[in-house]
Coordinates of C-alpha atoms in Angstrom, one line a residue:
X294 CA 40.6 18.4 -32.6
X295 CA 40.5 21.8 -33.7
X296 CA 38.5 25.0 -32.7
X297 CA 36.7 24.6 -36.2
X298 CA 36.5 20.7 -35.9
X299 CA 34.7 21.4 -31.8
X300 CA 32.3 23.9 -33.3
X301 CA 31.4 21.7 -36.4
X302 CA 30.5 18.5 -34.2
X303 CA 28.6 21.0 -31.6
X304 CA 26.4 22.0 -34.6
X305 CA 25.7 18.5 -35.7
X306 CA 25.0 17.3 -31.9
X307 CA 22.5 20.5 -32.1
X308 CA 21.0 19.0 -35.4
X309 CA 20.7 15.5 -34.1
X310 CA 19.3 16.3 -30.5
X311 CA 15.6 17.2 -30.5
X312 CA 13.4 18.5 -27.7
X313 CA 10.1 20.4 -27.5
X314 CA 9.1 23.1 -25.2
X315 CA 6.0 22.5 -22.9
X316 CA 4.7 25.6 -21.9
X317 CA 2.6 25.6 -18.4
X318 CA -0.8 27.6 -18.9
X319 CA -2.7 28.0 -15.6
X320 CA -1.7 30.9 -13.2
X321 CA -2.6 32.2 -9.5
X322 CA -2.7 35.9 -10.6
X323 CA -5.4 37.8 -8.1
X324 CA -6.4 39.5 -11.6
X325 CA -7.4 36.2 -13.5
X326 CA -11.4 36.1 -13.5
X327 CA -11.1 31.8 -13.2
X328 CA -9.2 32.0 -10.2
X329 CA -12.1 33.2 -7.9
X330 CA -15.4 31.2 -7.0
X331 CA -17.9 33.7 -9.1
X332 CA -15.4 33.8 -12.0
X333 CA -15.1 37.6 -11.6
X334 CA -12.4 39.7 -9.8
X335 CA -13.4 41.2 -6.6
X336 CA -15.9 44.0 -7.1
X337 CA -15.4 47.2 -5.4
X338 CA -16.1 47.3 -1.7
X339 CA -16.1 43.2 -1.8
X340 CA -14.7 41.0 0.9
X341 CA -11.9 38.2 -0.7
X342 CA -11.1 35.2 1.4
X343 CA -8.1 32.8 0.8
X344 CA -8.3 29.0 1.6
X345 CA -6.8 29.3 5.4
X346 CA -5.0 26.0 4.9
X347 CA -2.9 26.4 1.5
X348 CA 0.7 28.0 0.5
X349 CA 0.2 30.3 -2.6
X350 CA 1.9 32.8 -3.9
X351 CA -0.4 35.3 -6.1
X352 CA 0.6 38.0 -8.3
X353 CA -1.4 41.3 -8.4
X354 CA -1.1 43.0 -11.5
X355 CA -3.7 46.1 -10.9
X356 CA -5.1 48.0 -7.5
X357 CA -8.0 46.8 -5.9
X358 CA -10.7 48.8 -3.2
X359 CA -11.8 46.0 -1.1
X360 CA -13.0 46.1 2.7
X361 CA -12.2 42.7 4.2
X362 CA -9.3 40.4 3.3
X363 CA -8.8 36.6 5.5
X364 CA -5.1 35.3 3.7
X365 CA -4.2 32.5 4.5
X366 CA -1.7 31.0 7.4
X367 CA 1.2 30.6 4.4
X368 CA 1.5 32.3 1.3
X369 CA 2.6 35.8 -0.5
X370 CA 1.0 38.9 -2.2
X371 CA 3.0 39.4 -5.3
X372 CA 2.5 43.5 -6.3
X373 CA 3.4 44.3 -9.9
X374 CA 4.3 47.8 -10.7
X375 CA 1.7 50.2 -9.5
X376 CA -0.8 47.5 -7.9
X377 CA -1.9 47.5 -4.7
X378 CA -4.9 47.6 -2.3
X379 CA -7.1 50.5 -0.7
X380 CA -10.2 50.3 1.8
X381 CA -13.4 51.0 0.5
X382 CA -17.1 50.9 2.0
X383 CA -18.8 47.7 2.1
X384 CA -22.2 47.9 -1.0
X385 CA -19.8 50.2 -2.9
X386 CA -20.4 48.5 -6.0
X387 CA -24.7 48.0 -6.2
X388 CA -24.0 44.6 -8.0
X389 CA -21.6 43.4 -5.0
X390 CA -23.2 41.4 -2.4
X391 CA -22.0 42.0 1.3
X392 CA -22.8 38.3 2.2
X393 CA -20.9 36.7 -0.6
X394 CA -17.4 37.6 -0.1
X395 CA -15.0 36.7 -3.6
X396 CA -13.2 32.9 -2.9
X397 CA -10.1 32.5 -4.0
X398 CA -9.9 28.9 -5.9
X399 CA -7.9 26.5 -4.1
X400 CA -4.5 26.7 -5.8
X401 CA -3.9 22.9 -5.1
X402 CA -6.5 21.7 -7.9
X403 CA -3.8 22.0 -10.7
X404 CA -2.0 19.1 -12.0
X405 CA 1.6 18.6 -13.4
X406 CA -0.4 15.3 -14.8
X407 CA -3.2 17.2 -16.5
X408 CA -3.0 17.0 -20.1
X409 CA -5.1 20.6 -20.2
X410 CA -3.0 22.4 -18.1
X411 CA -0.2 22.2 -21.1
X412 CA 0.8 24.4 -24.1
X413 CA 3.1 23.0 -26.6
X414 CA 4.2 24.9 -29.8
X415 CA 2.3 23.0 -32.8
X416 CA 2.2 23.4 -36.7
X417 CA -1.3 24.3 -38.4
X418 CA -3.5 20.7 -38.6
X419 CA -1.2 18.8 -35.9
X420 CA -1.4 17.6 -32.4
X421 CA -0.3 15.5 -29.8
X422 CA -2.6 12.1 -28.1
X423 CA -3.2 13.1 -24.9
X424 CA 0.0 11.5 -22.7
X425 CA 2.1 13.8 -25.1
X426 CA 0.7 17.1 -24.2
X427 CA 2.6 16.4 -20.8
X428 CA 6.4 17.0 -20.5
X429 CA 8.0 13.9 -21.8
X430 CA 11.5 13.0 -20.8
X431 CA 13.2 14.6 -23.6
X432 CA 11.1 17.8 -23.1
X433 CA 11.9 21.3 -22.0
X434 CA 9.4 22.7 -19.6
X435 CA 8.8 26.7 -18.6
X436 CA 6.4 27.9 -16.4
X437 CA 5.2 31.9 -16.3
X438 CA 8.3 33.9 -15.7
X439 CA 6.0 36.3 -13.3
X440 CA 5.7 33.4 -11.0
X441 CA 2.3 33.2 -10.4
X442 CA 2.0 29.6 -10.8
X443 CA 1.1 26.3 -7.9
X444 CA 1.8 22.9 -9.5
X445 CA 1.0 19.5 -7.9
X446 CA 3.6 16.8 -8.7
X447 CA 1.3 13.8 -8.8
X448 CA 0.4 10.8 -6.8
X449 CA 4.7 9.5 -6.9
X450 CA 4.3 6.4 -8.3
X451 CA 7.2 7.3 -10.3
X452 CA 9.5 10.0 -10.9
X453 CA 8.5 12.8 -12.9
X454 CA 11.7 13.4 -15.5
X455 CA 12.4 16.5 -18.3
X456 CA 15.2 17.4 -19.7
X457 CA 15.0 20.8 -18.1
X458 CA 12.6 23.1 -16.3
X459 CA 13.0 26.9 -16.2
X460 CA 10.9 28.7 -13.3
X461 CA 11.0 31.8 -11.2
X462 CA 14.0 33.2 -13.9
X463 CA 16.2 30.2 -13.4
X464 CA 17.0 27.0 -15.6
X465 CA 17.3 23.8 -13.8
X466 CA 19.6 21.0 -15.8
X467 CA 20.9 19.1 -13.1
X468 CA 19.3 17.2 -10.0
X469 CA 21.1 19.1 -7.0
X470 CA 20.4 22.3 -8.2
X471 CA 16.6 21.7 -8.8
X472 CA 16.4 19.9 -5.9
X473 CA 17.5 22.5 -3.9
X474 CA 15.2 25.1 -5.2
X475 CA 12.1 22.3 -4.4
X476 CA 13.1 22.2 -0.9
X477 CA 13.7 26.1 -0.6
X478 CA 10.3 28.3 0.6
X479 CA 9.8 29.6 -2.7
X480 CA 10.0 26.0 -4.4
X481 CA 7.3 25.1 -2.3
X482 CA 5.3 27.7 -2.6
X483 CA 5.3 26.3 -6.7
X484 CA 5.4 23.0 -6.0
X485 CA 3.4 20.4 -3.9
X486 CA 2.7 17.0 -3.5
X487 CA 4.1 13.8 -3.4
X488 CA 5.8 13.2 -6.6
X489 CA 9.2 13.8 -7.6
X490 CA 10.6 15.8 -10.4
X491 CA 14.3 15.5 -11.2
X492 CA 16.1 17.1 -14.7
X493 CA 19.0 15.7 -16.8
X494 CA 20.8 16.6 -19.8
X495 CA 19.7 14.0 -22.4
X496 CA 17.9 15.0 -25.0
X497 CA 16.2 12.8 -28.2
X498 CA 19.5 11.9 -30.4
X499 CA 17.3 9.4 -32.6
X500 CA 16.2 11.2 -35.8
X501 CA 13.7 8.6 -36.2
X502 CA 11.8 10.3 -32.7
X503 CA 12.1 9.0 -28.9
X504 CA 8.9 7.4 -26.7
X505 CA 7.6 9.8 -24.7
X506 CA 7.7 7.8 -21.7
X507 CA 4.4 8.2 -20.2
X508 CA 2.7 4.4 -20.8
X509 CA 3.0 3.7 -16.9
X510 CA 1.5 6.8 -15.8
X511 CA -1.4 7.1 -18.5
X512 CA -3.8 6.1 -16.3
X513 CA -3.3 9.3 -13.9
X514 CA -3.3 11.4 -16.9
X515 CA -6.5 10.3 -18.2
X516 CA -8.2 10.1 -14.8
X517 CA -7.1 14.0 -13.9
X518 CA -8.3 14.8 -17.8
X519 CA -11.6 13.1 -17.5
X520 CA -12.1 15.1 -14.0
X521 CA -14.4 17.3 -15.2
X522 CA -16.8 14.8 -17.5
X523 CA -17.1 12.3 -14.1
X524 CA -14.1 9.9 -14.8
X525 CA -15.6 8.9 -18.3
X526 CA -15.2 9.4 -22.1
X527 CA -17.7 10.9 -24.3
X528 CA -19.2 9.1 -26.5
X529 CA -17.7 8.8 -30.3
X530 CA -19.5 9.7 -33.2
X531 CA -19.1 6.7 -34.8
X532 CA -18.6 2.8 -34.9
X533 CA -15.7 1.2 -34.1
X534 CA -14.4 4.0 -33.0
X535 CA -10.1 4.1 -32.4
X536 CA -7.6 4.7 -29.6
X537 CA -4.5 5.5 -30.5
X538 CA -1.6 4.5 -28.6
X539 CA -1.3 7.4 -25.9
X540 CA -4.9 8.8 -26.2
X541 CA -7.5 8.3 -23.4
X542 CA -10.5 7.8 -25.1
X543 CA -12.0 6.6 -28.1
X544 CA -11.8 8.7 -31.7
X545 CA -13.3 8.3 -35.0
X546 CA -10.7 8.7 -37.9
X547 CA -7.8 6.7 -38.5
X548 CA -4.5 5.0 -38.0
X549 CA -1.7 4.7 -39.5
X550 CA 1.4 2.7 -38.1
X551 CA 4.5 2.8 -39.8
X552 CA 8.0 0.5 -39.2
X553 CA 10.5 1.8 -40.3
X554 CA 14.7 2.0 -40.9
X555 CA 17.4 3.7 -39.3
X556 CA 17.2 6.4 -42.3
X557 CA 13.8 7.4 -41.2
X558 CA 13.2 11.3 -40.1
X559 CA 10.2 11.9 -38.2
X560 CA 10.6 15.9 -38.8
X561 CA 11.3 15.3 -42.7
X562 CA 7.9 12.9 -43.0
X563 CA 5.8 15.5 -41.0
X564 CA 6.8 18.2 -43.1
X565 CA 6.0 15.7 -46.0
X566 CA 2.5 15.6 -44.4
X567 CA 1.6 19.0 -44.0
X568 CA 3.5 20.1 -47.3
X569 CA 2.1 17.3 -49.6
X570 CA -1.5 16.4 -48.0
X571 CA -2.4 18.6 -45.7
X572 CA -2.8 21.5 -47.7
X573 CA -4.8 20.2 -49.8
X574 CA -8.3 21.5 -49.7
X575 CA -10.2 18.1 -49.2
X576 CA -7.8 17.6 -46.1
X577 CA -7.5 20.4 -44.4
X578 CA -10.4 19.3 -41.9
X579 CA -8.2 17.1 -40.3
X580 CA -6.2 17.0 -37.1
X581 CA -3.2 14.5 -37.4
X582 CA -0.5 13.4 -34.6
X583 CA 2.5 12.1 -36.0
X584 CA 5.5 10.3 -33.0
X585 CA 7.2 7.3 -31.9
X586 CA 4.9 4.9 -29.9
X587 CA 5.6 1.3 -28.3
X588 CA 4.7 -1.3 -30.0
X589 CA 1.3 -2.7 -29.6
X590 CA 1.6 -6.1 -31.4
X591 CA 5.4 -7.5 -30.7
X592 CA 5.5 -10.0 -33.5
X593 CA 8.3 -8.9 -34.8
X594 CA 11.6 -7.5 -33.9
X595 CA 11.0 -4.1 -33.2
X596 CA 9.1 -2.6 -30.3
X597 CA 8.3 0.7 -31.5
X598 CA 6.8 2.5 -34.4
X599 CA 5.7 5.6 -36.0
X600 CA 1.9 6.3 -35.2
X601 CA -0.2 9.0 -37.4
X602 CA -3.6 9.4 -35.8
X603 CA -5.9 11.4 -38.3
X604 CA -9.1 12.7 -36.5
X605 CA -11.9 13.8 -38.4
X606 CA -13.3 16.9 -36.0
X607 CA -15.7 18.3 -38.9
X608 CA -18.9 16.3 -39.9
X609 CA -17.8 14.8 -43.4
X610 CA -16.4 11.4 -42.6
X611 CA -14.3 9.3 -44.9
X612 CA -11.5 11.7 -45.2
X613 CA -9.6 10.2 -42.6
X614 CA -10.1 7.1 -44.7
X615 CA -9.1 8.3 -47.9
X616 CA -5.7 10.2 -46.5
X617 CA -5.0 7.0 -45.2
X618 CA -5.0 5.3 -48.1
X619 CA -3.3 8.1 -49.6
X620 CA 0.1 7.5 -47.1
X621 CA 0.1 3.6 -47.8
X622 CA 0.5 4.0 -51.3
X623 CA 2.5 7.1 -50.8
X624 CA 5.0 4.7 -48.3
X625 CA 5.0 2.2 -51.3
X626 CA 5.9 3.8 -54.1
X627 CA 8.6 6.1 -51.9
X628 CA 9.0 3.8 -48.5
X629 CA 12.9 3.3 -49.5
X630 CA 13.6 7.2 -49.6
X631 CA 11.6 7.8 -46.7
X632 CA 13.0 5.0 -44.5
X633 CA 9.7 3.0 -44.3
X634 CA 9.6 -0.3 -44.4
X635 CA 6.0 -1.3 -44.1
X636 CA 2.8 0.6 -43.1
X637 CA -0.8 -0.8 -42.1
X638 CA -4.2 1.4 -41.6
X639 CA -6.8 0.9 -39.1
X640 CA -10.0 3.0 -39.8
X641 CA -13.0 3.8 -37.8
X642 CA -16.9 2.6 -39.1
X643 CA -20.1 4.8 -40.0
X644 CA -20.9 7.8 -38.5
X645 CA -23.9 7.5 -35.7
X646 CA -26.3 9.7 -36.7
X647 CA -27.6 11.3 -33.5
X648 CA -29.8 8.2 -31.3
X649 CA -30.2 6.3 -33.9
X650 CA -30.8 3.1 -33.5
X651 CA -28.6 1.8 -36.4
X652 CA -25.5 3.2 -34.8
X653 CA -26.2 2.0 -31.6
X654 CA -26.7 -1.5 -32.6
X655 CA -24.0 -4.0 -32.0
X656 CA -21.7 -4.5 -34.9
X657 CA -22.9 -7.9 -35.5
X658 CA -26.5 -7.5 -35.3
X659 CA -26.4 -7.9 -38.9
X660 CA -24.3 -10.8 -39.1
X661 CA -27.1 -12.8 -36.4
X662 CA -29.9 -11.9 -39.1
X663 CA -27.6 -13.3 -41.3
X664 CA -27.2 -16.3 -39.6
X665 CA -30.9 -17.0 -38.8
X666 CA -31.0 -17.2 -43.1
X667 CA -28.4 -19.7 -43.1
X668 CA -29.2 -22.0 -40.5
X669 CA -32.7 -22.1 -42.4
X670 CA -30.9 -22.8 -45.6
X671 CA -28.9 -25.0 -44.0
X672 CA -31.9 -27.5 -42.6
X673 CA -33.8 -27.3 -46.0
X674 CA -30.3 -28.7 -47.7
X675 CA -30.2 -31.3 -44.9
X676 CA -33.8 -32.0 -45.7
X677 CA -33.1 -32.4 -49.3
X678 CA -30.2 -34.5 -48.7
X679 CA -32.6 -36.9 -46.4
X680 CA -34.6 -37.2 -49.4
X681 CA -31.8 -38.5 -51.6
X682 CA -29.9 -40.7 -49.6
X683 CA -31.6 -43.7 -50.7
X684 CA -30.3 -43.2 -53.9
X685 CA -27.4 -45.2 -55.6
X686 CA -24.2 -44.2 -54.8
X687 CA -22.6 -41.8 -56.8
X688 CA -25.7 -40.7 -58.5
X689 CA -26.1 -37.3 -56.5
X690 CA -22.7 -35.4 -54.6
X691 CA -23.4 -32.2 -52.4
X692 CA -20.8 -29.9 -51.2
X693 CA -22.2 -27.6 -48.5
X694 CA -20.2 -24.3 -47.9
X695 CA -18.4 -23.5 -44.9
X696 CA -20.1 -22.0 -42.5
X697 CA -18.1 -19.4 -39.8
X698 CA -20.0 -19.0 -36.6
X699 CA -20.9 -15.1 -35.8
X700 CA -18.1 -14.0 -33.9
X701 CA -15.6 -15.2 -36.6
X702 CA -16.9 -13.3 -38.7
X703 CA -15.8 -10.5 -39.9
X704 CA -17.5 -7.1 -38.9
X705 CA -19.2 -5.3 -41.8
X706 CA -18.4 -1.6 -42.2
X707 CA -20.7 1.1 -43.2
X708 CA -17.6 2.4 -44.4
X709 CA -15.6 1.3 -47.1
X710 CA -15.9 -1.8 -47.8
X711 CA -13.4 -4.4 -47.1
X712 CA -12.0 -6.2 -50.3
X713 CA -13.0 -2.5 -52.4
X714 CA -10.4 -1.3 -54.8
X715 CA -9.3 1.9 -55.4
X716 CA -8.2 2.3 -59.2
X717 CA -6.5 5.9 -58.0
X718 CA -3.9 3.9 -56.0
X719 CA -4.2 0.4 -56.3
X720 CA -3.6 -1.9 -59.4
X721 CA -6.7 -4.7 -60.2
X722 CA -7.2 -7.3 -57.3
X723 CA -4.4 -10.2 -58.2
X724 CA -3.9 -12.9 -56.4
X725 CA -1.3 -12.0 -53.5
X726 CA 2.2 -13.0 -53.9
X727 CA 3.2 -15.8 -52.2
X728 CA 6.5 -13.3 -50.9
X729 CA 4.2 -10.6 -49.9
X730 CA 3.5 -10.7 -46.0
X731 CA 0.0 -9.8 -44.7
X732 CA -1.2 -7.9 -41.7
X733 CA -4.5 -8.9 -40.4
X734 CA -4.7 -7.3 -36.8
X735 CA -7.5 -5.1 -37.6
X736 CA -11.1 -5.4 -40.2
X737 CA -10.0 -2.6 -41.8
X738 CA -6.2 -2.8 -42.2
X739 CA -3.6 -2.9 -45.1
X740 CA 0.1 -3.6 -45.1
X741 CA 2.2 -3.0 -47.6
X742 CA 6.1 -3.8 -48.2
X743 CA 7.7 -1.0 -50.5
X744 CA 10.1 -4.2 -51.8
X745 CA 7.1 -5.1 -54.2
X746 CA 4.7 -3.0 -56.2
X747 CA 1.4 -4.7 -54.9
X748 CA -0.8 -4.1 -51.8
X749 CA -3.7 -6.3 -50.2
X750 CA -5.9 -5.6 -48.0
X751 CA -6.6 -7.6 -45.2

């Protein structure tokens, strides 16, 4: 092979190969107001004290004119250009306190696992469910260049794995040389903790997207992001609220899951979303994650699929709904050119309208009202059936309905409403073919297969 034939197929690798920079956001800079116990740098003439027990390494970025400083047993004073420290009289400052002296936060309390502590680079009207916003495997991960940084590696169930992870003005790709800087003094003034972190060169070759990776360890991501609200989710603002594959907890909105071909391109279909429905004005509301999840339901062959979560974050709902709808018919009339090959929709219920009791009532309180009428209707058929059967046989024939017990049946929306029509995007209820297959996993679902022109909702 040539030098023009190497260069074309390292352009093509550089097309095909996909990976997404997760930027690291908290620091241990002595200037940053969060890092200190009254969330306010030291005042003049103050006392700071640093946890005793903990390695840290903290930048200082401007001077200071303190009169008392503990540091701790192991750690470093970073001093940027022109920074430094002087002594000044203790009640120098009149709104300083000579008993309280300035706490530095313990540098330990920050998580490789937390899903806050994360910056990724994302278009207008997208994001990422919450085990995305962590480095996945395929994922290139920087942290401040100045250095100011202390990351714990997690509990070590498993292996923490990126494709790369630049730090401290050096770029780790492979194992030994990463491992080497983790066992150095400055690698552990960074980094802490159990858990291991290891590189390699792979990066996503699948145009279609890669799995993040992060299913086994969701349950340490959600418990260090739920931290702060005491290990539990807030409560949705609607009923029958979603979670999306990858998301801790509950969201109102919608779900779309798409299967799809080897021709699919997860790039091309979000710039399809943003370009063809997100900016329009009715949508523009909406949040929308767009990736490559397992497989929830593995009835069929494949074990992943394309998951679009739209979240409604304003307070009209039933636009998450309506954009949903808009995709499924979207995937049928173009699924071929887009690679899909079938799409189904899950969508959340009526909004709960502050403690009301409507929305907190159980989605089938309705249905047992209902079912009180029938049973009545019920005993005054069997009544009038008690009075006719002394006569002749043949004379009188009654056919009761069939009855489906509560729990089989299925929960009513305040939403849309099941079986409801849309004569934008749909064609007049026929009955459905006997070729066309039918998803029923969810009340408010639809499949579709791009093969035929028809949809049905299921």
């Amino acid at each position: 092979m040539g030098a023009l034939g190497r260069v074309l197929l390292g352009l093509q690798l550089c097309a095909l190969t996909r990976a997404a920079y997760k930027f690291w956001v908290p620091n241990t800079g002595f200037d940053t107001p969060a890092n200190w116990n009254q969330n306010r740098t030291p005042c003049v003439g103050g006392a700071v004290q640093f946890p005793a027990d903990k390695m840290v390494s903290v930048l200082v970025q401007e001077s200071h004119a303190i009169s008392d400083m503990l540091l701790p047993l192991d750690g470093e004073l970073a001093l940027a250009s022109g920074a430094g420290f002087s002594a000044a009289d203790p009640g120098s400052d009149p709104d300083c306190s000579p008993d309280a002296p300035a706490l530095f936060r313990n540098p330990d309390r920050f998580s490789w696992l937390d899903p806050r502590l994360w910056r990724s680079e994302e278009a207008r009207g997208f994001f990422s469910v919450d085990a995305e916003r962590v480095p996945c495997r395929h994922d290139d991960v920087v942290f401040p260049p100045d250095g100011a940084f202390r990351v714990g590696l997690g509990p070590g169930a498993r292996p923490l794995r990126v494709r790369s992870v630049s730090a401290l003005g050096q770029t780790f790709v492979r194992d030994e040389d990463l491992a080497a800087f983790l066992a150095s003094r400055s690698g552990r003034l960074h980094f802490h903790g159990p858990g291991a972190l290891s590189v390699g060169s792979e990066a996503c070759a699948d145009r279609s997207g890669c799995v993040c990776g992060h299913a086994e360890a969701l349950p340490w991501l959600c418990a260090a992001l739920l931290q702060p609200l005491g290990g539990r989710c807030p409560q949705a603002a609607c009923r029958d609220a979603l979670r999306p594959e990858g998301q801790c907890c509950d969201l109102c909105g919608a779900i779309v899951s798409l299967t799809h071909s080897a021709a699919f391109d997860l790039q091309r279909y979000r710039a399809r979303l943003r370009d063809a429905f997100l900016a329009l004005p009715q949508y523009q509301e909406l949040q929308v994650a767009v990736s490559r999840v397992p497989r929830r339901s593995r009835l069929r062959q494949a074990d992943t699929e394309i998951q679009v979560v739209l979240a409604e974050s304003g307070l009209e709902t039933g636009v998450a709904g309506r954009l949903a709808r808009a995709l499924v018919a979207d995937a049928a009339e173009h699924g071929e050119a887009l690679g899909v090959l079938s799409a189904t929709l899950r969508e959340s219920g009526a909004p709960v309208r502050g403690d009301s009791t409507e929305g907190q009532s159980a989605p089938g309180s309705h249905a047992g009202l209902a079912g009180g009428v029938v049973a009545a209707v019920l005993l005054g058929l069997l009544a009038l059936l008690g009075t006719v059967a002394g006569l002749p046989e043949g004379l009188i024939c009654v056919r009761l309905p069939r009855w489906r017990r509560q729990e089989d049946a299925e929960p009513a929306s305040a939403g849309t409403p099941s079986g409801f029509s849309n004569p934008v995007f749909f064609p007049p209820v026929q009955p459905p073919s006997p070729t066309l297959k039918l998803d029923s996993s969810a009340s408010h679902s639809y499949f579709l297969n791009p093969l035929f022109a028809t949809e049905a909702e299921a």
